[in-house]
């Protein structure tokens, strides 16, 4: 098999100024194993046509390869730990790339709401979006592998303003936001106290070259660092002149002592902007060599006293051993038929629900036992196994359905993503109704959208099947809503050819 992987980091993606239809293009990379062909990835941060989604495409450039080239490829978004968060696979038989010709990809690659709000910590560590393109050709020859890393930066300037404010002053006060990079004032903020509020005028001064910006102002009580009021605003293009009225906490305005708000208020301001600049470069690449792999493996093993890497347990194995041997367990999980003895710290580390349960003022915080009656014993055992080991192997359909429920209930996002990925890879005409109901029941909009994608790509087979007809009879509203999507003009334009060719 010939295989090539390109990993692309986009820094400061939250401050992208690109409107719908505008794109970021990766550095050009050469896929050596794929006949030395040249490629780029093209990302539309606010969609090629639909603003609520990222769109992502693979484009072929002018190169020394054949005029037409067919290749399998997968587009994915990966976490900082290189785990796939979202992926779409495109078989070789579906497309033919030509030099400087059409590209292929997905117009609704990822929901912006999921990336920037629902799962921001997973998708955007340090505000870096990481995309991966894997290309391969199945050929009965010696394995050949190479990879390349690209980096794109959307430069920003972050300006912080800190100042003491006397809220009793009745005269107007001006605070400037000054750019060190441009050596000039960008925005003036006029402040005036009026009864129990502060009125602000945002006055842009030198902002002609700003493409996107965010301004956040907070008034904080300095002694206990309590936020009295705050407001934030973002602008496409240059900032507009605005007037804000921020209401202060009234009970802190009337204390009348030396530590009261009139002497103890601090202004915290943050202004972040981008000017439409963009830098990109190819970081490095290397070619796979079986000989090199053997040498590296032998070197690593030679550094281990036992000479056997597998003899040294990883941390997950150590944690699992503590669970199996009931060492220092401090919590009992009871079901209707059995008990599981676990460690609170492991549950809290993996689940924000468990963390809140054992740290907030709830009865579970004081108890050494909790009851879980809505998850079957075998599913709960697999769920606990994942919490300790992060392992998701050798599972069957019904078990994954149960694990998805547990992951959603306890907000274990990584397990939920793995379950979704497994279910979507194994969806077919016989089980698609079950998946549609599952996604709808759990209000998982992205999961539901991808199930709908499958249904609309295979509408004739599914809508004519006996299972779907029974589904319509038993649950008429959900299948009717799904079938109507087929005739929705806007969505129909994308679902008819979900692998959209663009020029």
JSON list of C-alpha atoms in Angstrom, two decimals, residues 198-369:
[
{"chain": "A", "resi": 198, "resn": "UNK", "atom": "CA", "xyz": [-21.52, 53.04, 33.80]},
{"chain": "A", "resi": 199, "resn": "UNK", "atom": "CA", "xyz": [-22.08, 54.39, 30.32]},
{"chain": "A", "resi": 200, "resn": "UNK", "atom": "CA", "xyz": [-19.40, 53.74, 27.76]},
{"chain": "A", "resi": 201, "resn": "UNK", "atom": "CA", "xyz": [-18.81, 55.11, 24.30]},
{"chain": "A", "resi": 202, "resn": "UNK", "atom": "CA", "xyz": [-16.62, 52.97, 22.03]},
{"chain": "A", "resi": 203, "resn": "UNK", "atom": "CA", "xyz": [-14.92, 55.32, 19.58]},
{"chain": "A", "resi": 204, "resn": "UNK", "atom": "CA", "xyz": [-12.69, 53.73, 16.89]},
{"chain": "A", "resi": 205, "resn": "UNK", "atom": "CA", "xyz": [-9.84, 55.98, 15.75]},
{"chain": "A", "resi": 206, "resn": "UNK", "atom": "CA", "xyz": [-7.31, 54.10, 13.59]},
{"chain": "A", "resi": 207, "resn": "UNK", "atom": "CA", "xyz": [-8.98, 50.84, 12.58]},
{"chain": "A", "resi": 208, "resn": "UNK", "atom": "CA", "xyz": [-9.03, 50.96, 8.78]},
{"chain": "A", "resi": 209, "resn": "UNK", "atom": "CA", "xyz": [-6.90, 47.82, 8.37]},
{"chain": "A", "resi": 210, "resn": "UNK", "atom": "CA", "xyz": [-8.74, 45.67, 10.94]},
{"chain": "A", "resi": 211, "resn": "UNK", "atom": "CA", "xyz": [-10.63, 42.69, 9.45]},
{"chain": "A", "resi": 212, "resn": "UNK", "atom": "CA", "xyz": [-12.00, 41.05, 12.61]},
{"chain": "A", "resi": 213, "resn": "UNK", "atom": "CA", "xyz": [-11.88, 42.06, 16.27]},
{"chain": "A", "resi": 214, "resn": "UNK", "atom": "CA", "xyz": [-13.24, 41.29, 19.72]},
{"chain": "A", "resi": 215, "resn": "UNK", "atom": "CA", "xyz": [-13.51, 43.75, 22.61]},
{"chain": "A", "resi": 216, "resn": "UNK", "atom": "CA", "xyz": [-14.30, 42.65, 26.16]},
{"chain": "A", "resi": 217, "resn": "UNK", "atom": "CA", "xyz": [-14.61, 45.06, 29.09]},
{"chain": "A", "resi": 218, "resn": "UNK", "atom": "CA", "xyz": [-15.07, 44.02, 32.72]},
{"chain": "A", "resi": 219, "resn": "UNK", "atom": "CA", "xyz": [-15.41, 46.02, 35.92]},
{"chain": "A", "resi": 220, "resn": "UNK", "atom": "CA", "xyz": [-14.09, 44.08, 38.88]},
{"chain": "A", "resi": 221, "resn": "UNK", "atom": "CA", "xyz": [-14.15, 44.61, 42.65]},
{"chain": "A", "resi": 222, "resn": "UNK", "atom": "CA", "xyz": [-10.45, 44.46, 43.48]},
{"chain": "A", "resi": 223, "resn": "UNK", "atom": "CA", "xyz": [-10.61, 43.04, 47.01]},
{"chain": "A", "resi": 224, "resn": "UNK", "atom": "CA", "xyz": [-12.38, 39.78, 46.26]},
{"chain": "A", "resi": 225, "resn": "UNK", "atom": "CA", "xyz": [-11.99, 39.83, 42.45]},
{"chain": "A", "resi": 226, "resn": "UNK", "atom": "CA", "xyz": [-15.73, 39.78, 41.92]},
{"chain": "A", "resi": 227, "resn": "UNK", "atom": "CA", "xyz": [-17.02, 40.82, 38.50]},
{"chain": "A", "resi": 228, "resn": "UNK", "atom": "CA", "xyz": [-19.45, 43.72, 38.88]},
{"chain": "A", "resi": 229, "resn": "UNK", "atom": "CA", "xyz": [-20.40, 43.86, 35.20]},
{"chain": "A", "resi": 230, "resn": "UNK", "atom": "CA", "xyz": [-18.94, 42.97, 31.82]},
{"chain": "A", "resi": 231, "resn": "UNK", "atom": "CA", "xyz": [-19.72, 43.12, 28.14]},
{"chain": "A", "resi": 232, "resn": "UNK", "atom": "CA", "xyz": [-18.15, 41.83, 24.93]},
{"chain": "A", "resi": 233, "resn": "UNK", "atom": "CA", "xyz": [-18.63, 42.54, 21.26]},
{"chain": "A", "resi": 234, "resn": "UNK", "atom": "CA", "xyz": [-17.09, 41.35, 17.98]},
{"chain": "A", "resi": 235, "resn": "UNK", "atom": "CA", "xyz": [-16.93, 43.03, 14.60]},
{"chain": "A", "resi": 236, "resn": "UNK", "atom": "CA", "xyz": [-16.44, 41.86, 11.02]},
{"chain": "A", "resi": 237, "resn": "UNK", "atom": "CA", "xyz": [-14.39, 44.50, 9.29]},
{"chain": "A", "resi": 238, "resn": "UNK", "atom": "CA", "xyz": [-13.40, 47.62, 11.20]},
{"chain": "A", "resi": 239, "resn": "UNK", "atom": "CA", "xyz": [-15.08, 48.22, 14.60]},
{"chain": "A", "resi": 240, "resn": "UNK", "atom": "CA", "xyz": [-18.14, 50.48, 14.72]},
{"chain": "A", "resi": 241, "resn": "UNK", "atom": "CA", "xyz": [-18.81, 53.27, 17.15]},
{"chain": "A", "resi": 242, "resn": "UNK", "atom": "CA", "xyz": [-21.08, 51.94, 19.89]},
{"chain": "A", "resi": 243, "resn": "UNK", "atom": "CA", "xyz": [-22.61, 52.93, 23.20]},
{"chain": "A", "resi": 244, "resn": "UNK", "atom": "CA", "xyz": [-22.81, 50.46, 26.07]},
{"chain": "A", "resi": 245, "resn": "UNK", "atom": "CA", "xyz": [-24.63, 50.79, 29.38]},
{"chain": "A", "resi": 246, "resn": "UNK", "atom": "CA", "xyz": [-23.30, 48.44, 32.05]},
{"chain": "A", "resi": 247, "resn": "UNK", "atom": "CA", "xyz": [-25.21, 48.08, 35.30]},
{"chain": "A", "resi": 248, "resn": "UNK", "atom": "CA", "xyz": [-23.11, 47.70, 38.44]},
{"chain": "A", "resi": 249, "resn": "UNK", "atom": "CA", "xyz": [-24.10, 45.50, 41.39]},
{"chain": "A", "resi": 250, "resn": "UNK", "atom": "CA", "xyz": [-26.26, 47.95, 43.36]},
{"chain": "A", "resi": 251, "resn": "UNK", "atom": "CA", "xyz": [-25.62, 46.57, 46.83]},
{"chain": "A", "resi": 252, "resn": "UNK", "atom": "CA", "xyz": [-21.90, 47.22, 46.40]},
{"chain": "A", "resi": 253, "resn": "UNK", "atom": "CA", "xyz": [-22.49, 50.84, 45.39]},
{"chain": "A", "resi": 254, "resn": "UNK", "atom": "CA", "xyz": [-23.99, 51.91, 48.70]},
{"chain": "A", "resi": 255, "resn": "UNK", "atom": "CA", "xyz": [-21.62, 50.58, 51.35]},
{"chain": "A", "resi": 256, "resn": "UNK", "atom": "CA", "xyz": [-20.23, 54.03, 52.06]},
{"chain": "A", "resi": 257, "resn": "UNK", "atom": "CA", "xyz": [-16.90, 52.85, 53.52]},
{"chain": "A", "resi": 258, "resn": "UNK", "atom": "CA", "xyz": [-13.35, 53.14, 52.31]},
{"chain": "A", "resi": 259, "resn": "UNK", "atom": "CA", "xyz": [-13.47, 49.70, 50.71]},
{"chain": "A", "resi": 260, "resn": "UNK", "atom": "CA", "xyz": [-16.65, 50.43, 48.81]},
{"chain": "A", "resi": 261, "resn": "UNK", "atom": "CA", "xyz": [-16.88, 50.24, 45.09]},
{"chain": "A", "resi": 262, "resn": "UNK", "atom": "CA", "xyz": [-16.11, 53.91, 44.48]},
{"chain": "A", "resi": 263, "resn": "UNK", "atom": "CA", "xyz": [-12.52, 53.34, 45.59]},
{"chain": "A", "resi": 264, "resn": "UNK", "atom": "CA", "xyz": [-12.12, 49.71, 44.74]},
{"chain": "A", "resi": 265, "resn": "UNK", "atom": "CA", "xyz": [-13.13, 49.15, 41.12]},
{"chain": "A", "resi": 266, "resn": "UNK", "atom": "CA", "xyz": [-10.73, 47.97, 38.45]},
{"chain": "A", "resi": 267, "resn": "UNK", "atom": "CA", "xyz": [-11.27, 48.10, 34.71]},
{"chain": "A", "resi": 268, "resn": "UNK", "atom": "CA", "xyz": [-10.06, 45.06, 32.78]},
{"chain": "A", "resi": 269, "resn": "UNK", "atom": "CA", "xyz": [-10.13, 45.38, 29.03]},
{"chain": "A", "resi": 270, "resn": "UNK", "atom": "CA", "xyz": [-9.03, 43.02, 26.26]},
{"chain": "A", "resi": 271, "resn": "UNK", "atom": "CA", "xyz": [-9.00, 43.89, 22.58]},
{"chain": "A", "resi": 272, "resn": "UNK", "atom": "CA", "xyz": [-7.91, 41.26, 20.07]},
{"chain": "A", "resi": 273, "resn": "UNK", "atom": "CA", "xyz": [-7.81, 41.91, 16.35]},
{"chain": "A", "resi": 274, "resn": "UNK", "atom": "CA", "xyz": [-6.57, 40.49, 13.05]},
{"chain": "A", "resi": 275, "resn": "UNK", "atom": "CA", "xyz": [-5.71, 42.51, 9.98]},
{"chain": "A", "resi": 276, "resn": "UNK", "atom": "CA", "xyz": [-6.17, 39.92, 7.25]},
{"chain": "A", "resi": 277, "resn": "UNK", "atom": "CA", "xyz": [-2.53, 38.87, 7.26]},
{"chain": "A", "resi": 278, "resn": "UNK", "atom": "CA", "xyz": [-1.71, 35.21, 6.83]},
{"chain": "A", "resi": 279, "resn": "UNK", "atom": "CA", "xyz": [1.54, 33.28, 6.99]},
{"chain": "A", "resi": 280, "resn": "UNK", "atom": "CA", "xyz": [2.03, 29.67, 6.03]},
{"chain": "A", "resi": 281, "resn": "UNK", "atom": "CA", "xyz": [4.88, 27.23, 5.60]},
{"chain": "A", "resi": 282, "resn": "UNK", "atom": "CA", "xyz": [5.63, 23.54, 5.31]},
{"chain": "A", "resi": 283, "resn": "UNK", "atom": "CA", "xyz": [7.31, 22.48, 8.54]},
{"chain": "A", "resi": 284, "resn": "UNK", "atom": "CA", "xyz": [8.95, 19.17, 7.68]},
{"chain": "A", "resi": 285, "resn": "UNK", "atom": "CA", "xyz": [8.40, 15.85, 6.02]},
{"chain": "A", "resi": 286, "resn": "UNK", "atom": "CA", "xyz": [9.95, 12.43, 6.03]},
{"chain": "A", "resi": 287, "resn": "UNK", "atom": "CA", "xyz": [9.72, 9.21, 4.11]},
{"chain": "A", "resi": 288, "resn": "UNK", "atom": "CA", "xyz": [8.96, 5.91, 5.71]},
{"chain": "A", "resi": 289, "resn": "UNK", "atom": "CA", "xyz": [11.68, 3.29, 5.53]},
{"chain": "A", "resi": 290, "resn": "UNK", "atom": "CA", "xyz": [11.22, -0.25, 6.89]},
{"chain": "A", "resi": 291, "resn": "UNK", "atom": "CA", "xyz": [14.94, -0.34, 7.63]},
{"chain": "A", "resi": 292, "resn": "UNK", "atom": "CA", "xyz": [14.74, 2.91, 9.63]},
{"chain": "A", "resi": 293, "resn": "UNK", "atom": "CA", "xyz": [11.75, 1.60, 11.58]},
{"chain": "A", "resi": 294, "resn": "UNK", "atom": "CA", "xyz": [13.68, -1.53, 12.60]},
{"chain": "A", "resi": 295, "resn": "UNK", "atom": "CA", "xyz": [16.71, 0.49, 13.67]},
{"chain": "A", "resi": 296, "resn": "UNK", "atom": "CA", "xyz": [14.62, 2.90, 15.78]},
{"chain": "A", "resi": 297, "resn": "UNK", "atom": "CA", "xyz": [12.74, 0.03, 17.43]},
{"chain": "A", "resi": 298, "resn": "UNK", "atom": "CA", "xyz": [15.97, -1.78, 18.27]},
{"chain": "A", "resi": 299, "resn": "UNK", "atom": "CA", "xyz": [17.45, 1.40, 19.73]},
{"chain": "A", "resi": 300, "resn": "UNK", "atom": "CA", "xyz": [14.41, 2.03, 21.96]},
{"chain": "A", "resi": 301, "resn": "UNK", "atom": "CA", "xyz": [14.39, -1.56, 23.17]},
{"chain": "A", "resi": 302, "resn": "UNK", "atom": "CA", "xyz": [18.12, -1.44, 23.86]},
{"chain": "A", "resi": 303, "resn": "UNK", "atom": "CA", "xyz": [17.50, 1.41, 26.32]},
{"chain": "A", "resi": 304, "resn": "UNK", "atom": "CA", "xyz": [15.11, -0.71, 28.40]},
{"chain": "A", "resi": 305, "resn": "UNK", "atom": "CA", "xyz": [16.84, -2.89, 31.01]},
{"chain": "A", "resi": 306, "resn": "UNK", "atom": "CA", "xyz": [14.54, -5.85, 30.42]},
{"chain": "A", "resi": 307, "resn": "UNK", "atom": "CA", "xyz": [14.89, -5.56, 26.68]},
{"chain": "A", "resi": 308, "resn": "UNK", "atom": "CA", "xyz": [11.11, -5.86, 26.31]},
{"chain": "A", "resi": 309, "resn": "UNK", "atom": "CA", "xyz": [8.99, -2.72, 26.00]},
{"chain": "A", "resi": 310, "resn": "UNK", "atom": "CA", "xyz": [5.76, -4.60, 26.69]},
{"chain": "A", "resi": 311, "resn": "UNK", "atom": "CA", "xyz": [7.03, -5.59, 30.14]},
{"chain": "A", "resi": 312, "resn": "UNK", "atom": "CA", "xyz": [6.74, -1.99, 31.32]},
{"chain": "A", "resi": 313, "resn": "UNK", "atom": "CA", "xyz": [3.12, -1.12, 32.20]},
{"chain": "A", "resi": 314, "resn": "UNK", "atom": "CA", "xyz": [1.55, 2.15, 31.12]},
{"chain": "A", "resi": 315, "resn": "UNK", "atom": "CA", "xyz": [-0.37, 4.29, 33.59]},
{"chain": "A", "resi": 316, "resn": "UNK", "atom": "CA", "xyz": [-3.76, 3.02, 32.42]},
{"chain": "A", "resi": 317, "resn": "UNK", "atom": "CA", "xyz": [-2.71, -0.54, 33.21]},
{"chain": "A", "resi": 318, "resn": "UNK", "atom": "CA", "xyz": [-1.60, 0.52, 36.68]},
{"chain": "A", "resi": 319, "resn": "UNK", "atom": "CA", "xyz": [-4.93, 2.25, 37.33]},
{"chain": "A", "resi": 320, "resn": "UNK", "atom": "CA", "xyz": [-6.85, -0.75, 36.07]},
{"chain": "A", "resi": 321, "resn": "UNK", "atom": "CA", "xyz": [-4.86, -3.05, 38.37]},
{"chain": "A", "resi": 322, "resn": "UNK", "atom": "CA", "xyz": [-5.87, -0.87, 41.34]},
{"chain": "A", "resi": 323, "resn": "UNK", "atom": "CA", "xyz": [-9.50, -1.28, 40.31]},
{"chain": "A", "resi": 324, "resn": "UNK", "atom": "CA", "xyz": [-9.29, -5.04, 39.74]},
{"chain": "A", "resi": 325, "resn": "UNK", "atom": "CA", "xyz": [-7.51, -5.63, 43.05]},
{"chain": "A", "resi": 326, "resn": "UNK", "atom": "CA", "xyz": [-9.76, -3.19, 44.97]},
{"chain": "A", "resi": 327, "resn": "UNK", "atom": "CA", "xyz": [-6.79, -1.17, 46.19]},
{"chain": "A", "resi": 328, "resn": "UNK", "atom": "CA", "xyz": [-7.78, 2.15, 47.86]},
{"chain": "A", "resi": 329, "resn": "UNK", "atom": "CA", "xyz": [-11.27, 2.10, 46.32]},
{"chain": "A", "resi": 330, "resn": "UNK", "atom": "CA", "xyz": [-13.40, 4.78, 47.98]},
{"chain": "A", "resi": 331, "resn": "UNK", "atom": "CA", "xyz": [-16.75, 4.48, 46.21]},
{"chain": "A", "resi": 332, "resn": "UNK", "atom": "CA", "xyz": [-19.30, 1.72, 45.63]},
{"chain": "A", "resi": 333, "resn": "UNK", "atom": "CA", "xyz": [-21.51, 1.86, 42.54]},
{"chain": "A", "resi": 334, "resn": "UNK", "atom": "CA", "xyz": [-24.63, -0.22, 43.08]},
{"chain": "A", "resi": 335, "resn": "UNK", "atom": "CA", "xyz": [-26.89, -1.60, 40.39]},
{"chain": "A", "resi": 336, "resn": "UNK", "atom": "CA", "xyz": [-29.97, -3.75, 40.90]},
{"chain": "A", "resi": 337, "resn": "UNK", "atom": "CA", "xyz": [-27.89, -6.93, 40.91]},
{"chain": "A", "resi": 338, "resn": "UNK", "atom": "CA", "xyz": [-24.24, -6.15, 41.69]},
{"chain": "A", "resi": 339, "resn": "UNK", "atom": "CA", "xyz": [-21.69, -3.62, 42.95]},
{"chain": "A", "resi": 340, "resn": "UNK", "atom": "CA", "xyz": [-18.57, -2.04, 41.45]},
{"chain": "A", "resi": 341, "resn": "UNK", "atom": "CA", "xyz": [-15.86, -0.61, 43.71]},
{"chain": "A", "resi": 342, "resn": "UNK", "atom": "CA", "xyz": [-14.08, 2.32, 42.08]},
{"chain": "A", "resi": 343, "resn": "UNK", "atom": "CA", "xyz": [-11.94, 5.40, 42.75]},
{"chain": "A", "resi": 344, "resn": "UNK", "atom": "CA", "xyz": [-13.67, 8.79, 42.89]},
{"chain": "A", "resi": 345, "resn": "UNK", "atom": "CA", "xyz": [-10.61, 10.57, 41.53]},
{"chain": "A", "resi": 346, "resn": "UNK", "atom": "CA", "xyz": [-10.66, 8.50, 38.32]},
{"chain": "A", "resi": 347, "resn": "UNK", "atom": "CA", "xyz": [-14.37, 9.13, 37.77]},
{"chain": "A", "resi": 348, "resn": "UNK", "atom": "CA", "xyz": [-13.91, 12.87, 38.43]},
{"chain": "A", "resi": 349, "resn": "UNK", "atom": "CA", "xyz": [-10.97, 13.07, 36.03]},
{"chain": "A", "resi": 350, "resn": "UNK", "atom": "CA", "xyz": [-13.00, 11.56, 33.17]},
{"chain": "A", "resi": 351, "resn": "UNK", "atom": "CA", "xyz": [-16.49, 12.96, 33.76]},
{"chain": "A", "resi": 352, "resn": "UNK", "atom": "CA", "xyz": [-17.58, 16.51, 34.66]},
{"chain": "A", "resi": 353, "resn": "UNK", "atom": "CA", "xyz": [-20.85, 15.03, 35.93]},
{"chain": "A", "resi": 354, "resn": "UNK", "atom": "CA", "xyz": [-19.04, 12.87, 38.48]},
{"chain": "A", "resi": 355, "resn": "UNK", "atom": "CA", "xyz": [-16.79, 15.82, 39.32]},
{"chain": "A", "resi": 356, "resn": "UNK", "atom": "CA", "xyz": [-19.81, 18.01, 40.12]},
{"chain": "A", "resi": 357, "resn": "UNK", "atom": "CA", "xyz": [-21.45, 15.15, 41.98]},
{"chain": "A", "resi": 358, "resn": "UNK", "atom": "CA", "xyz": [-18.53, 14.71, 44.39]},
{"chain": "A", "resi": 359, "resn": "UNK", "atom": "CA", "xyz": [-17.45, 18.35, 44.78]},
{"chain": "A", "resi": 360, "resn": "UNK", "atom": "CA", "xyz": [-20.74, 20.25, 44.90]},
{"chain": "A", "resi": 361, "resn": "UNK", "atom": "CA", "xyz": [-23.00, 20.26, 47.92]},
{"chain": "A", "resi": 362, "resn": "UNK", "atom": "CA", "xyz": [-24.86, 17.10, 46.97]},
{"chain": "A", "resi": 363, "resn": "UNK", "atom": "CA", "xyz": [-25.63, 14.07, 49.07]},
{"chain": "A", "resi": 364, "resn": "UNK", "atom": "CA", "xyz": [-23.28, 11.97, 46.91]},
{"chain": "A", "resi": 365, "resn": "UNK", "atom": "CA", "xyz": [-20.39, 14.11, 48.17]},
{"chain": "A", "resi": 366, "resn": "UNK", "atom": "CA", "xyz": [-20.87, 12.67, 51.65]},
{"chain": "A", "resi": 367, "resn": "UNK", "atom": "CA", "xyz": [-21.84, 9.16, 50.64]},
{"chain": "A", "resi": 368, "resn": "UNK", "atom": "CA", "xyz": [-19.52, 6.32, 49.79]},
{"chain": "A", "resi": 369, "resn": "UNK", "atom": "CA", "xyz": [-22.14, 4.68, 47.61]}
]
